[in-house]
Amino acid sequence: MRKKIAAGNWKMYKDKSGAYNLAKEISSKEVPSDVEVILGVPFVYLDLALEATKDNTKVYISAQNCHQKNEGAYTGEISPYMLKSMNVPYVILGHSERREYNNETPELLKEKVIAAFANELKVIFCIGESLEIRKQGNQNEYVTNQLKESLSGFSKEDFENIVLAYEPIWAIGTGETASPEQAQDMHQAIRDFLKKEFGEVVSENTPILYGGSVKPANAKEIFGQPDVDGGLVGGASLDSESFYQIIKSF
């Protein structure tokens, strides 16, 4: 039985008090027993978020990125070793914004995944296509190729520590949302690819999240698709009541 996951990506939002209050409010709510909540918070608030959520065993904290090296002269970077030392369990890698704005390549992302695993971090690995790719009708091939380029060579055991997040780039922060049928089609294509490349156990057990303007109004229908195991939520995760409605959408 795959995990049901409601993950929030706070991106570069909230001041210190706002971040603490949001984490505390979410942590104070009763999370359904079969759902795992993950909060992807800015680096500067990791300690604060860990403290705010320590009493709720269903709420986990994630970093939004990490470097591919454990240490070195990389001013401004955060290493997976640092995250491990703070007991941060998750890290988000491969988000479309980092691929685009920070020129993160598939090869670099593979290095980051390897480094994260070496430090016992679980990885939320993001994939997704642009509107141009979608209009060309090549979206399934494009997205599964992203997986092949960055995750080839990993073992069944490695995949126990991977959560995939499919994010159609054209639906991030635009108000546009893939239809439940479009989401299911891509998630099924991803699962078929996993079966072909890594075997049925990996295909059946790897959670695949949908990300792209998930809201309380559409979460239930999207999460109800057979191959959608939850969401990586952006804007709606910045309000505790809105995010809690999504958490209960399963």
Coordinates of C-alpha atoms in Angstrom, one line a residue:
M1 CA 0.0 0.0 0.0
R2 CA 1.6 3.3 -1.1
K3 CA 1.9 6.3 1.2
K4 CA -0.7 9.1 0.8
I5 CA 1.3 12.3 1.0
A6 CA 0.3 16.0 1.3
A7 CA 3.4 18.0 0.8
G8 CA 3.7 21.7 0.9
N9 CA 6.4 23.7 -0.8
W10 CA 6.6 27.1 0.8
K11 CA 9.2 28.4 -1.7
M12 CA 10.5 31.9 -0.7
Y13 CA 7.6 33.0 1.4
K14 CA 6.9 33.9 5.1
D15 CA 8.9 35.7 7.7
K16 CA 10.1 34.1 10.8
S17 CA 7.0 34.4 12.9
G18 CA 4.8 33.6 10.0
A19 CA 6.7 30.4 9.3
Y20 CA 6.6 29.3 12.9
N21 CA 2.9 30.0 13.2
L22 CA 2.1 28.1 10.0
A23 CA 4.1 25.1 11.0
K24 CA 2.6 25.1 14.5
E25 CA -1.0 25.5 13.2
I26 CA -0.6 22.6 10.8
S27 CA 1.1 20.5 13.4
S28 CA -1.8 21.1 15.9
K29 CA -4.3 19.5 13.6
E30 CA -5.2 15.8 13.5
V31 CA -3.7 14.2 10.5
P32 CA -5.6 11.1 9.1
S33 CA -3.7 8.0 10.2
D34 CA -3.0 6.9 6.6
V35 CA -1.7 10.3 5.4
E36 CA 1.9 11.8 5.8
V37 CA 2.3 15.5 5.8
I38 CA 5.6 17.1 4.6
L39 CA 6.4 20.8 4.9
G40 CA 9.1 22.1 2.5
V41 CA 10.3 25.2 4.3
P42 CA 13.1 27.7 3.5
F43 CA 16.6 26.8 4.9
V44 CA 16.6 29.6 7.5
Y45 CA 13.4 28.2 9.1
L46 CA 14.3 24.4 9.2
D47 CA 15.2 24.4 12.9
L48 CA 12.2 26.5 13.8
A49 CA 9.8 24.2 11.8
L50 CA 11.3 21.1 13.4
E51 CA 10.6 22.6 16.8
A52 CA 7.1 23.7 15.9
T53 CA 6.1 20.2 14.6
K54 CA 7.9 18.0 17.1
D55 CA 4.7 16.8 18.8
N56 CA 3.0 15.5 15.6
T57 CA 4.6 12.3 14.4
K58 CA 2.6 12.6 11.0
V59 CA 4.2 15.9 10.1
Y60 CA 7.7 15.9 8.5
I61 CA 10.1 18.7 7.5
S62 CA 11.8 19.0 4.1
A63 CA 14.5 21.2 2.7
Q64 CA 13.8 22.7 -0.7
N65 CA 17.2 21.9 -2.1
C66 CA 20.7 20.8 -1.2
H67 CA 24.2 20.9 -2.7
Q68 CA 25.9 17.8 -4.2
K69 CA 28.9 18.0 -1.9
N70 CA 29.1 17.5 1.8
E71 CA 31.4 20.5 2.4
G72 CA 33.6 22.9 0.6
A73 CA 34.2 26.4 -0.5
Y74 CA 30.6 26.9 -1.9
T75 CA 29.5 30.2 -0.4
G76 CA 25.7 30.4 0.2
E77 CA 25.1 26.7 -0.3
I78 CA 23.6 24.1 2.1
S79 CA 25.0 20.5 2.1
P80 CA 23.1 17.3 2.6
Y81 CA 25.4 16.6 5.5
M82 CA 24.2 19.7 7.2
L83 CA 20.6 18.7 6.7
K84 CA 21.4 15.2 8.2
S85 CA 23.0 16.9 11.2
M86 CA 19.8 18.8 11.8
N87 CA 17.6 15.6 11.5
V88 CA 15.8 17.0 8.5
P89 CA 14.3 13.9 6.9
Y90 CA 13.4 15.1 3.4
V91 CA 14.8 17.2 0.6
I92 CA 13.1 18.4 -2.6
L93 CA 15.3 18.1 -5.7
G94 CA 14.7 18.9 -9.4
H95 CA 12.0 21.4 -9.0
S96 CA 11.2 23.2 -12.3
E97 CA 12.1 26.6 -10.8
R98 CA 15.6 25.4 -9.9
R99 CA 16.0 23.6 -13.3
E100 CA 15.1 26.9 -15.0
Y101 CA 16.5 29.7 -12.8
N102 CA 19.5 27.9 -11.5
N103 CA 20.3 25.8 -14.6
E104 CA 20.2 22.5 -12.8
T105 CA 21.0 19.7 -15.3
P106 CA 19.9 16.1 -15.1
E107 CA 23.5 15.1 -14.4
L108 CA 23.8 17.6 -11.5
L109 CA 20.5 16.4 -10.1
K110 CA 21.7 12.8 -10.2
E111 CA 24.8 13.9 -8.1
K112 CA 22.5 15.6 -5.7
V113 CA 20.3 12.5 -5.3
I114 CA 23.4 10.3 -4.6
A115 CA 24.6 12.8 -2.1
A116 CA 21.2 12.9 -0.4
F117 CA 21.1 9.2 -0.1
A118 CA 24.6 9.1 1.3
N119 CA 23.3 11.3 4.1
E120 CA 20.2 9.2 4.7
L121 CA 17.8 11.8 3.3
K122 CA 14.6 10.9 1.5
V123 CA 14.2 12.7 -1.8
I124 CA 11.1 14.3 -3.3
F125 CA 12.2 14.3 -7.0
C126 CA 10.3 16.7 -9.3
I127 CA 9.6 16.2 -13.0
G128 CA 7.4 18.0 -15.5
E129 CA 6.9 19.5 -18.9
S130 CA 6.4 23.0 -20.3
L131 CA 3.3 24.2 -22.2
E132 CA 5.4 24.0 -25.4
I133 CA 6.1 20.3 -24.8
R134 CA 2.5 19.6 -23.9
K135 CA 1.3 21.3 -27.1
Q136 CA 3.6 19.1 -29.1
G137 CA 2.1 16.0 -27.5
N138 CA 5.5 14.7 -26.3
Q139 CA 4.9 15.2 -22.6
N140 CA 5.0 11.5 -21.6
E141 CA 8.3 10.8 -23.3
Y142 CA 9.8 14.1 -22.0
V143 CA 8.9 13.4 -18.4
T144 CA 10.0 9.8 -18.4
N145 CA 13.2 10.8 -20.0
Q146 CA 13.8 13.2 -17.1
L147 CA 13.6 10.1 -14.8
K148 CA 15.9 8.1 -17.0
E149 CA 18.5 10.9 -17.1
S150 CA 18.6 11.4 -13.3
L151 CA 17.5 8.2 -11.7
S152 CA 18.9 5.4 -13.9
G153 CA 21.1 2.9 -12.0
F154 CA 19.4 3.3 -8.6
S155 CA 18.2 0.1 -6.8
K156 CA 14.9 -1.1 -5.5
E157 CA 16.2 -0.2 -2.0
D158 CA 17.1 3.4 -3.2
F159 CA 13.5 3.8 -4.4
E160 CA 12.2 3.2 -0.9
N161 CA 13.6 6.7 -0.2
I162 CA 12.2 8.4 -3.3
V163 CA 8.9 10.2 -3.7
L164 CA 8.2 11.5 -7.3
A165 CA 6.3 14.7 -7.9
Y166 CA 4.9 15.4 -11.3
E167 CA 4.5 19.1 -11.9
P168 CA 3.2 20.3 -15.2
I169 CA 5.2 23.6 -15.4
W170 CA 2.3 25.3 -17.2
A171 CA 0.1 24.7 -14.1
I172 CA 2.5 26.0 -11.5
G173 CA 1.3 29.3 -10.0
T174 CA -0.8 30.0 -13.1
G175 CA -4.2 29.0 -11.7
E176 CA -4.3 26.4 -14.5
T177 CA -4.6 22.8 -13.4
A178 CA -4.3 19.6 -15.3
S179 CA -7.6 17.8 -15.5
P180 CA -7.9 14.7 -13.3
E181 CA -7.7 12.7 -16.5
Q182 CA -4.5 14.5 -17.6
A183 CA -2.9 13.9 -14.2
Q184 CA -3.8 10.2 -14.2
D185 CA -2.5 9.7 -17.7
M186 CA 0.9 11.1 -16.8
H187 CA 1.0 9.3 -13.5
Q188 CA 0.2 6.0 -15.2
A189 CA 2.9 6.7 -17.8
I190 CA 5.4 7.3 -15.0
R191 CA 4.4 4.1 -13.2
D192 CA 4.6 2.1 -16.5
F193 CA 8.1 3.5 -17.0
L194 CA 9.1 2.5 -13.4
K195 CA 7.9 -1.0 -14.0
K196 CA 9.8 -1.3 -17.3
E197 CA 13.1 0.2 -15.9
F198 CA 13.1 -0.9 -12.2
G199 CA 10.5 -3.6 -11.8
E200 CA 7.0 -4.1 -10.5
V201 CA 7.8 -3.6 -6.8
V202 CA 9.3 -0.1 -7.5
S203 CA 6.4 0.7 -9.8
E204 CA 3.7 -0.3 -7.2
N205 CA 5.4 1.1 -4.1
T206 CA 6.7 4.5 -5.3
P207 CA 4.4 7.4 -4.3
I208 CA 3.8 9.8 -7.2
L209 CA 2.5 13.3 -6.2
Y210 CA 0.7 15.8 -8.5
G211 CA 1.8 19.4 -8.2
G212 CA 0.2 22.3 -10.2
S213 CA -2.3 24.6 -8.5
V214 CA -3.7 22.0 -6.2
K215 CA -6.5 23.6 -4.1
P216 CA -9.1 22.4 -1.7
A217 CA -11.7 22.6 -4.5
N218 CA -9.9 20.2 -6.8
A219 CA -7.7 18.0 -4.5
K220 CA -10.3 15.3 -3.8
E221 CA -10.9 14.6 -7.5
I222 CA -7.2 14.7 -8.4
F223 CA -6.2 12.5 -5.4
G224 CA -9.0 10.1 -6.3
Q225 CA -7.2 9.0 -9.5
P226 CA -5.7 5.5 -9.1
D227 CA -2.1 6.5 -9.7
V228 CA -2.1 9.8 -7.9
D229 CA -0.8 9.4 -4.3
G230 CA -1.2 13.0 -3.1
G231 CA 0.1 16.4 -4.0
L232 CA 3.1 18.8 -3.8
V233 CA 1.2 22.0 -3.0
G234 CA 2.4 25.5 -3.6
G235 CA 0.3 28.5 -2.8
A236 CA -2.5 26.7 -1.0
S237 CA 0.1 25.3 1.5
L238 CA 0.8 28.8 2.8
D239 CA -2.5 28.9 4.6
S240 CA -3.1 26.4 7.3
E241 CA -6.8 26.0 6.8
S242 CA -6.5 25.7 3.1
F243 CA -3.7 23.1 3.4
Y244 CA -5.6 21.2 6.1
Q245 CA -8.6 20.8 3.7
I246 CA -6.2 19.3 1.2
I247 CA -4.7 17.0 3.8
K248 CA -8.3 15.7 4.4
S249 CA -9.0 15.3 0.7
F250 CA -8.0 11.7 0.6

